[in-house]
Structure formats: C-alpha cells, structure tokens
Amino acid sequence: MYYIDPHVHMVSRVTDDYERMARMGCVGLSEPAFWAGFDRGSAESFRDYFRQLTEFEPTRAASVGIQHFTWLCINAKEAENIPLSREVIAVIPEFLDRPNVLGIGEIGLNKNTPNESTIFREQVDLAMKTRELILIHTPHLKDKFKGTRMIVDMLLEDTRVEPERVLIDHVEEHTVRVAKEDGFWCAMTLYPLTKCTPARAADIIEMYGDDRIMVNSAGDWGPSNPLAVPDFVMEMRRRGHPDSKIKKIVYDNPLEFFRQARNFKFTPPDTVRDEEHVHVK
Amino acid sequence: MSSPLAANAVLDRVYLEIRARLLDIAASLDRVSRAGGPESVELDPRLVQIAKGIDILSSGGLDRAERIQMLFSDPYVAHWNRRENRATNGAAPHN
C-alpha cells in the first residue's frame, strides 16, 4: 500500500532509512523543522537548517522516489529564547515560497512556559499574515494534556485561524477530542515509550473515526521507527479493516490536508493515477 | 468505525501480550522492592501514581487508557490566559 508519512525528521536518519521507507511503500513525507539535539546559537544556523530542509533533503528523498515536503519554524524547545526566536521568525519568510514548503511547523509548547506561549502566538501571527498551514507540536508525557489545551486556547483566541488548516500532532487518548471537537486536524505519532503505539492508534481511530486524522512515525533523535506507518497498516489489516479505510488514513487524509498549502504539488504514483482514470471512465 | 473483530477474537490476540506486560510491571516493582532502602520510596508520589494506575486497570469501563493518561498528566489551569494572570505567569501580552 502506498503511504505518506506526514511527520518524520529525516535529517536525523541515514539514507538507508529513506530506502527502507520507499521499499515499504512511502511515496511522500513531510518533515517539520525541529530541535537539533542541542540549542542552536544563532539565527544563521537556522538559515542553514532551512536550506537543508528545502534543498538537500528533497534530493535525498527523490533518489528513492519519495516526494519531500517541509515546514519551517523555531521549535517549542528553543522558543524559550525569545530574542533568538524573533531573529529566526524574521528569517522564515525567505524560504516560504520554496517549492516543498507546506507552512509553519512544528510550533507548539514544550514545558508550557510563558516564553513558549509568546513565541507560539508570534508564529501563528506569521502564518496568518502569509496564509500558511500550521503544524502543531504538543508536549510530551505529563505536559501534554495541559499544553494541548493551552495551544487550542491560543488558536481559538485568534479569529483569523481556520481550524481545518491546522494539524495538531502527537495526540493521544486524552487529547484527541481536544483537537477534533474544535474542527482541527490531528495526528498520532507512533513512537515507542513516550507516545502512541500502532495498536493504540488503531483503537483511537475505531473510537473516534477516520476523518481529519493521520498517523506518523516522527523518526527522531530518540528511539523511533521510520517504518511505524507500515506497522500501523499491518495492525489495521490484522483487525480486519479493509484497505480502502486504511488508505484513507495513511494516504488520502495527508493529501487532503496538504492540498490546502500554497505550494503543494504532488505526483501520485502510477497505480493511483491509473485508478483515477478508471474511475473517470 | 468499530473493530471488525469480536471480543473473543480480540482477547485471543492480546492475551499473551497483556500477560507479558503484567510480568514486566511485576518484575519492575519487585526490582524496586529488592533494591537498597525500599522504605525510602514507600511514599514516593510516583509509586502512589503507579498504584492508582493499577487500580484503574482493575476497574471496568471503556476509558481506562484515557484515565491513566490523565492520572499521569499535569492539570489544565482554566483562565491561564487572562491578562491579570499573565503578570503571575510572566506571559507577554499578545498584542
């Protein structure tokens, strides 16, 4: 089954991971800007990082037939540094018209601090001014519920924000309704230990439906599996769900959300194009 | 979008996994008890939370996973966003 991984940090993965993902059916992915594993010292280092996301990673992906898309931001962890964050926010517009840029992300909260909230609001403001989609990072573990509620509060307080153009990521059992009930898109990250498993993600979809929801691997610096989306596909098949339902979650839903982006151009794999032609006939 | 499988089929699939995870939890708690100075952690809030989590497991319902998530979550503070509260939490005004 072809799939799109809507949240995976390929800068932290080796090229072999791209190959494995392609072999398992990945035809597209989106890579949000995130923490480098250390706190960066200057806005120039972010400019270089944005170049990596918009120039180098797309070529690495293309070598195995994967279409690479990206998001730009100052991440929630480094947002604690307000002066640096504002310098980085000023750099972002230089890259927004690059062909693989989907919007502003992944912005959000980390430890739910006032500084993080300030910079979150300023990046939402940027996204509204430039008409970008927004990808949201919700905090980990004990901070997740409180932080998700705070994020939704801040999004709803800005009347320019259209919920259908916002994707709230890393939702789990106690935050999925917080995201969906106000009309946002949401996604579950299939990440051992600190986030969701393929089985729990399948449970959540069985309980809350398959509209406006996705799954991703968020392949990251920590223990993570860039093939987690195929693991989810397998789990859903084992439960007897038809491929048409599974494809909706791992392929159609990401495309539906990304198609709202100004720059989004995606070439479906041949098999999907053939299916479309048959349908037209 | 409910599961296509009947309850007995689900149980067939998950029984050994549940058994293995219960063993992991039991072994981990034994490890804590065997370690030096177990009395020092008797009242550790983390062990209290774990005990409450086990109580949740033993209860019925369809929302045990969500209740355990909330058990291990910081509470949401209503009205955190009010301007008069921002002087306390340090958040800068939006405008």
Coordinates of C-alpha atoms in Angstrom, one line a residue:
Chain A
M1 CA 0.0 0.0 0.0
Y2 CA 1.3 3.4 -0.9
Y3 CA 1.5 5.8 2.1
I4 CA 2.6 9.3 3.1
D5 CA 4.4 9.9 6.4
P6 CA 3.2 13.3 7.4
H7 CA 5.8 13.9 10.2
V8 CA 9.3 12.4 10.1
H9 CA 12.6 14.1 10.8
M10 CA 14.8 12.8 8.1
V11 CA 17.7 15.0 9.0
S12 CA 18.1 12.6 11.9
R13 CA 18.0 9.5 9.8
V14 CA 20.5 7.8 7.4
T15 CA 19.9 7.4 3.7
D16 CA 19.3 3.7 4.3
D17 CA 16.1 4.7 6.1
Y18 CA 14.8 6.5 3.0
E19 CA 15.4 3.3 1.1
R20 CA 13.6 1.2 3.6
M21 CA 10.7 3.6 3.7
A22 CA 10.5 3.6 -0.1
R23 CA 10.5 -0.2 -0.2
M24 CA 7.6 -0.3 2.3
G25 CA 5.5 2.0 0.1
C26 CA 6.3 5.5 1.2
V27 CA 5.8 7.9 -1.7
G28 CA 5.7 11.2 0.2
L29 CA 6.7 12.6 3.5
S30 CA 6.6 15.9 5.3
E31 CA 9.4 17.0 7.6
P32 CA 8.8 19.7 10.2
A33 CA 11.6 21.9 11.5
F34 CA 12.6 20.7 15.0
W35 CA 15.2 20.8 17.7
A36 CA 18.8 19.9 16.6
G37 CA 19.5 17.8 19.7
F38 CA 21.2 20.9 21.2
D39 CA 20.2 24.5 21.5
R40 CA 21.4 26.4 18.4
G41 CA 23.4 29.6 19.0
S42 CA 22.3 31.9 16.1
A43 CA 19.7 32.7 13.5
E44 CA 22.3 31.9 10.8
S45 CA 22.4 28.3 11.9
F46 CA 18.6 28.1 11.4
R47 CA 19.1 29.7 7.9
D48 CA 21.4 26.8 7.1
Y49 CA 19.0 24.3 8.6
F50 CA 16.2 25.7 6.4
R51 CA 18.4 25.3 3.4
Q52 CA 19.0 21.7 4.4
L53 CA 15.2 21.1 4.6
T54 CA 14.4 22.9 1.3
E55 CA 17.4 21.9 -0.8
F56 CA 19.3 18.8 0.4
E57 CA 16.6 16.6 1.9
P58 CA 14.4 16.7 -1.2
T59 CA 17.2 15.4 -3.3
R60 CA 18.0 12.6 -0.8
A61 CA 14.3 11.7 -0.9
A62 CA 14.0 11.9 -4.7
S63 CA 16.9 9.4 -5.1
V64 CA 14.5 6.7 -3.9
G65 CA 11.3 8.1 -5.4
I66 CA 9.9 9.8 -2.3
Q67 CA 8.5 13.4 -2.6
H68 CA 9.7 15.5 0.3
F69 CA 7.8 18.4 1.8
T70 CA 8.8 20.5 4.8
W71 CA 7.7 23.0 7.4
L72 CA 9.6 25.9 8.9
C73 CA 9.7 27.4 12.4
I74 CA 11.5 27.9 15.6
N75 CA 10.6 24.8 17.6
A76 CA 8.9 24.9 21.0
K77 CA 12.1 23.9 22.9
E78 CA 14.3 26.7 21.6
A79 CA 11.4 29.2 21.7
E80 CA 12.3 29.7 25.4
N81 CA 15.0 32.1 24.0
I82 CA 12.8 35.0 22.9
P83 CA 15.5 37.2 21.2
L84 CA 16.8 34.3 19.1
S85 CA 13.3 33.2 18.3
R86 CA 12.4 36.6 16.9
E87 CA 15.5 36.6 14.7
V88 CA 14.6 33.2 13.4
I89 CA 11.0 34.2 12.7
A90 CA 12.4 37.1 10.6
V91 CA 14.4 34.6 8.5
I92 CA 11.5 32.2 7.8
P93 CA 9.7 34.3 5.1
E94 CA 12.9 34.0 2.9
F95 CA 12.0 30.3 2.5
L96 CA 8.2 30.2 2.4
D97 CA 8.0 30.2 -1.4
R98 CA 10.4 27.3 -1.8
P99 CA 8.5 24.5 -3.8
N100 CA 8.4 21.9 -1.0
V101 CA 7.3 24.2 1.9
L102 CA 3.9 23.5 3.3
G103 CA 3.7 26.0 6.1
I104 CA 4.8 26.9 9.7
G105 CA 5.7 24.0 11.9
E106 CA 6.1 22.3 14.1
I107 CA 5.3 25.0 16.5
G108 CA 3.8 24.5 19.9
L109 CA 4.7 24.1 23.6
N110 CA 7.3 22.1 25.3
K111 CA 7.2 22.8 29.0
N112 CA 4.2 25.1 28.7
T113 CA 6.1 28.2 29.7
P114 CA 5.1 31.9 29.2
N115 CA 8.0 32.4 26.7
E116 CA 7.0 29.4 24.7
S117 CA 3.4 30.8 24.6
T118 CA 4.7 34.2 23.4
I119 CA 6.7 32.8 20.5
F120 CA 3.9 30.4 19.6
R121 CA 1.5 33.3 19.2
E122 CA 4.0 35.2 17.1
Q123 CA 4.5 32.3 14.8
V124 CA 0.7 31.8 14.4
D125 CA 0.6 35.5 13.6
L126 CA 3.3 35.0 10.9
A127 CA 1.3 32.0 9.5
M128 CA -1.9 34.2 9.3
K129 CA -0.1 37.0 7.5
T130 CA 1.5 34.7 4.9
R131 CA -1.6 32.4 4.6
E132 CA 0.3 29.3 5.6
L133 CA -0.9 26.0 7.0
I134 CA 0.2 25.3 10.6
L135 CA 1.6 22.1 12.1
I136 CA 1.4 21.9 15.9
H137 CA 3.7 20.0 18.3
T138 CA 2.0 19.1 21.6
P139 CA 4.2 18.4 24.6
H140 CA 5.4 15.1 25.9
L141 CA 4.1 13.0 28.8
K142 CA 2.7 14.8 31.8
D143 CA 2.8 18.2 30.0
K144 CA 0.7 17.0 27.0
F145 CA -2.9 17.5 28.3
K146 CA -2.3 20.9 29.8
G147 CA -0.2 22.1 26.8
T148 CA -2.7 20.9 24.2
R149 CA -5.5 22.7 26.0
M150 CA -3.4 25.9 26.1
I151 CA -2.5 25.6 22.5
V152 CA -6.1 25.2 21.5
D153 CA -7.0 28.2 23.7
M154 CA -4.4 30.3 21.8
L155 CA -5.5 29.1 18.4
L156 CA -9.2 29.8 19.1
E157 CA -8.4 33.3 20.5
D158 CA -7.1 34.3 17.1
T159 CA -10.2 34.7 14.9
R160 CA -8.1 34.5 11.7
V161 CA -7.2 30.9 12.4
E162 CA -9.2 28.4 10.3
P163 CA -9.2 25.1 12.2
E164 CA -9.3 23.0 9.0
R165 CA -5.9 24.5 8.1
V166 CA -4.2 23.4 11.4
L167 CA -2.8 20.0 12.2
I168 CA -2.4 19.2 15.9
D169 CA 0.2 16.4 16.2
H170 CA 1.1 13.8 18.8
V171 CA -2.4 13.4 20.0
E172 CA -3.2 10.5 22.3
E173 CA -6.3 9.1 24.2
H174 CA -6.7 12.2 26.4
T175 CA -6.1 14.9 23.8
V176 CA -7.6 13.6 20.5
R177 CA -11.0 15.0 21.4
V178 CA -9.5 18.3 22.5
A179 CA -8.2 18.6 18.9
K180 CA -11.0 17.2 16.9
E181 CA -14.0 18.8 18.6
D182 CA -13.0 22.3 17.6
G183 CA -12.5 21.3 13.9
F184 CA -8.7 20.8 13.8
W185 CA -6.9 18.1 12.0
C186 CA -4.9 15.8 14.2
A187 CA -2.2 13.1 14.0
M188 CA -0.9 10.3 16.2
T189 CA 2.8 9.7 16.4
L190 CA 3.8 6.0 16.6
Y191 CA 6.7 6.3 18.9
P192 CA 7.8 3.7 21.4
L193 CA 7.6 4.6 25.1
T194 CA 6.8 8.3 25.0
K195 CA 3.9 8.5 22.6
C196 CA 1.5 6.1 20.9
T197 CA 1.7 2.6 19.6
P198 CA 0.2 1.3 16.3
A199 CA -2.3 -0.7 18.3
R200 CA -3.4 2.3 20.4
A201 CA -3.6 4.4 17.3
A202 CA -5.9 1.9 15.7
D203 CA -8.0 1.9 18.9
I204 CA -8.3 5.7 18.8
I205 CA -9.4 5.6 15.2
E206 CA -12.0 2.9 15.9
M207 CA -13.4 5.1 18.8
Y208 CA -13.3 8.5 17.1
G209 CA -13.4 7.8 13.4
D210 CA -11.1 8.3 10.4
D211 CA -11.9 11.9 9.5
R212 CA -9.3 14.6 9.9
I213 CA -6.8 12.2 11.4
M214 CA -3.4 10.7 10.4
V215 CA -0.6 8.7 11.7
N216 CA 3.2 9.3 11.5
S217 CA 6.5 7.9 12.6
A218 CA 8.2 11.2 13.6
G219 CA 11.6 9.4 13.1
D220 CA 13.7 11.4 15.5
W221 CA 16.8 11.6 17.6
G222 CA 15.3 9.3 20.2
P223 CA 14.3 5.6 19.8
S224 CA 11.9 5.7 16.9
N225 CA 11.0 3.6 13.9
P226 CA 10.7 5.3 10.5
L227 CA 8.6 2.3 9.4
A228 CA 6.0 2.8 12.0
V229 CA 3.3 3.7 9.5
P230 CA 3.5 0.3 7.7
D231 CA 3.3 -1.3 11.2
F232 CA 0.1 0.6 11.7
V233 CA -1.2 -0.6 8.3
M234 CA -0.4 -4.2 9.4
E235 CA -2.2 -3.7 12.7
M236 CA -5.3 -2.4 10.9
R237 CA -5.3 -5.3 8.5
R238 CA -4.9 -7.8 11.3
R239 CA -8.1 -6.4 12.8
G240 CA -9.9 -6.9 9.6
H241 CA -10.2 -3.3 8.4
P242 CA -10.4 -3.0 4.6
D243 CA -7.6 -1.5 2.7
S244 CA -9.8 1.3 1.5
K245 CA -10.2 2.5 5.1
I246 CA -6.6 2.1 5.9
K247 CA -5.6 4.0 2.7
K248 CA -7.8 6.9 3.8
I249 CA -5.8 7.3 7.0
V250 CA -2.3 6.8 5.6
Y251 CA -2.6 8.4 2.1
D252 CA -5.8 10.3 1.3
N253 CA -6.0 12.2 4.6
P254 CA -2.5 13.6 4.4
L255 CA -3.1 14.6 0.8
E256 CA -6.4 16.3 1.7
F257 CA -4.7 18.4 4.3
F258 CA -1.6 19.2 2.4
R259 CA -3.5 20.2 -0.8
Q260 CA -4.5 23.4 1.2
A261 CA -0.9 24.6 1.1
R262 CA 0.0 27.3 -1.4
N263 CA 2.9 25.5 -2.9
F264 CA 1.8 21.9 -2.7
K265 CA 2.4 19.9 -5.9
F266 CA 2.3 16.1 -5.6
T267 CA 2.6 13.5 -8.3
P268 CA 0.6 10.4 -7.4
P269 CA 2.3 7.0 -8.0
D270 CA 1.3 5.4 -11.3
T271 CA -1.1 2.9 -9.7
V272 CA -3.1 5.6 -8.1
R273 CA -3.2 7.6 -11.3
D274 CA -4.5 4.5 -13.1
E275 CA -7.2 4.1 -10.5
E276 CA -8.3 7.7 -11.1
H277 CA -8.5 7.1 -14.8
V278 CA -10.6 4.0 -14.4
H279 CA -13.0 6.0 -12.1
V280 CA -13.3 8.7 -14.7
K281 CA -14.3 6.2 -17.4
Chain B
M1 CA -15.5 2.9 13.0
S2 CA -15.6 0.0 15.4
S3 CA -13.3 -3.1 15.3
P4 CA -14.5 -5.8 12.9
L5 CA -13.3 -8.4 15.4
A6 CA -15.5 -10.0 18.1
A7 CA -14.4 -9.7 21.8
N8 CA -13.1 -13.3 22.0
A9 CA -11.0 -12.8 18.9
V10 CA -9.5 -9.6 20.4
L11 CA -8.7 -11.4 23.6
D12 CA -7.1 -14.3 21.7
R13 CA -4.8 -11.7 20.1
V14 CA -3.9 -9.7 23.1
Y15 CA -3.8 -12.2 25.9
L16 CA -0.1 -13.1 25.7
E17 CA 0.8 -9.5 25.3
I18 CA -1.1 -8.5 28.4
R19 CA 0.4 -11.4 30.3
A20 CA 3.9 -10.3 29.3
R21 CA 3.3 -6.7 30.2
L22 CA 1.9 -7.6 33.6
L23 CA 5.0 -9.7 34.2
D24 CA 7.2 -6.7 33.2
I25 CA 5.4 -4.5 35.7
A26 CA 5.5 -7.0 38.4
A27 CA 9.2 -7.6 37.9
S28 CA 9.9 -3.9 37.8
L29 CA 8.1 -3.3 41.1
D30 CA 9.9 -6.3 42.6
R31 CA 13.2 -4.7 41.5
V32 CA 12.3 -1.6 43.3
S33 CA 11.4 -3.5 46.5
R34 CA 14.6 -5.6 46.3
A35 CA 16.8 -2.5 45.9
G36 CA 18.6 -1.0 48.9
G37 CA 16.4 1.3 51.1
P38 CA 12.9 0.4 49.8
E39 CA 11.4 2.3 52.7
S40 CA 12.8 5.5 51.2
V41 CA 10.4 5.2 48.2
E42 CA 7.3 3.8 50.0
L43 CA 5.7 7.2 49.9
D44 CA 7.3 8.4 46.6
P45 CA 4.5 10.1 44.6
R46 CA 5.4 8.1 41.5
L47 CA 4.7 4.8 43.3
V48 CA 1.4 6.2 44.6
Q49 CA 0.6 7.1 41.0
I50 CA 1.5 3.7 39.8
A51 CA -0.7 2.1 42.4
K52 CA -3.6 4.3 41.3
G53 CA -2.9 3.3 37.7
I54 CA -3.2 -0.4 38.7
D55 CA -6.5 0.4 40.4
I56 CA -7.7 1.9 37.1
L57 CA -6.6 -1.2 35.3
S58 CA -8.7 -3.3 37.7
S59 CA -11.8 -1.1 37.2
G60 CA -14.2 -1.6 34.3
G61 CA -15.2 0.7 31.5
L62 CA -14.1 1.7 28.0
D63 CA -11.8 4.6 29.0
R64 CA -9.1 3.1 31.2
A65 CA -6.3 4.2 28.8
E66 CA -7.6 7.8 28.9
R67 CA -8.0 7.7 32.7
I68 CA -4.4 6.5 33.0
Q69 CA -3.2 9.3 30.7
M70 CA -5.0 11.8 32.9
L71 CA -3.5 10.3 36.0
F72 CA 0.0 11.0 34.7
S73 CA -0.9 14.5 33.3
D74 CA -0.4 17.9 34.8
P75 CA -3.8 19.6 35.3
Y76 CA -5.0 22.2 32.9
V77 CA -5.4 25.6 34.6
A78 CA -8.5 27.4 33.5
H79 CA -8.1 31.1 32.7
W80 CA -4.3 30.8 32.5
N81 CA -4.6 33.2 29.5
R82 CA -6.3 36.0 31.4
R83 CA -4.3 39.3 31.3
E84 CA -4.4 39.5 35.1
N85 CA -2.9 36.1 35.3
R86 CA -0.1 36.9 32.9
A87 CA 1.6 39.1 35.4
T88 CA 1.9 36.0 37.6
N89 CA 3.0 33.5 34.9
G90 CA 5.1 36.0 33.0
A91 CA 3.4 35.6 29.6
A92 CA 3.7 38.6 27.5
P93 CA 0.6 40.2 26.1
H94 CA -0.4 39.0 22.6
N95 CA -0.5 42.5 21.0

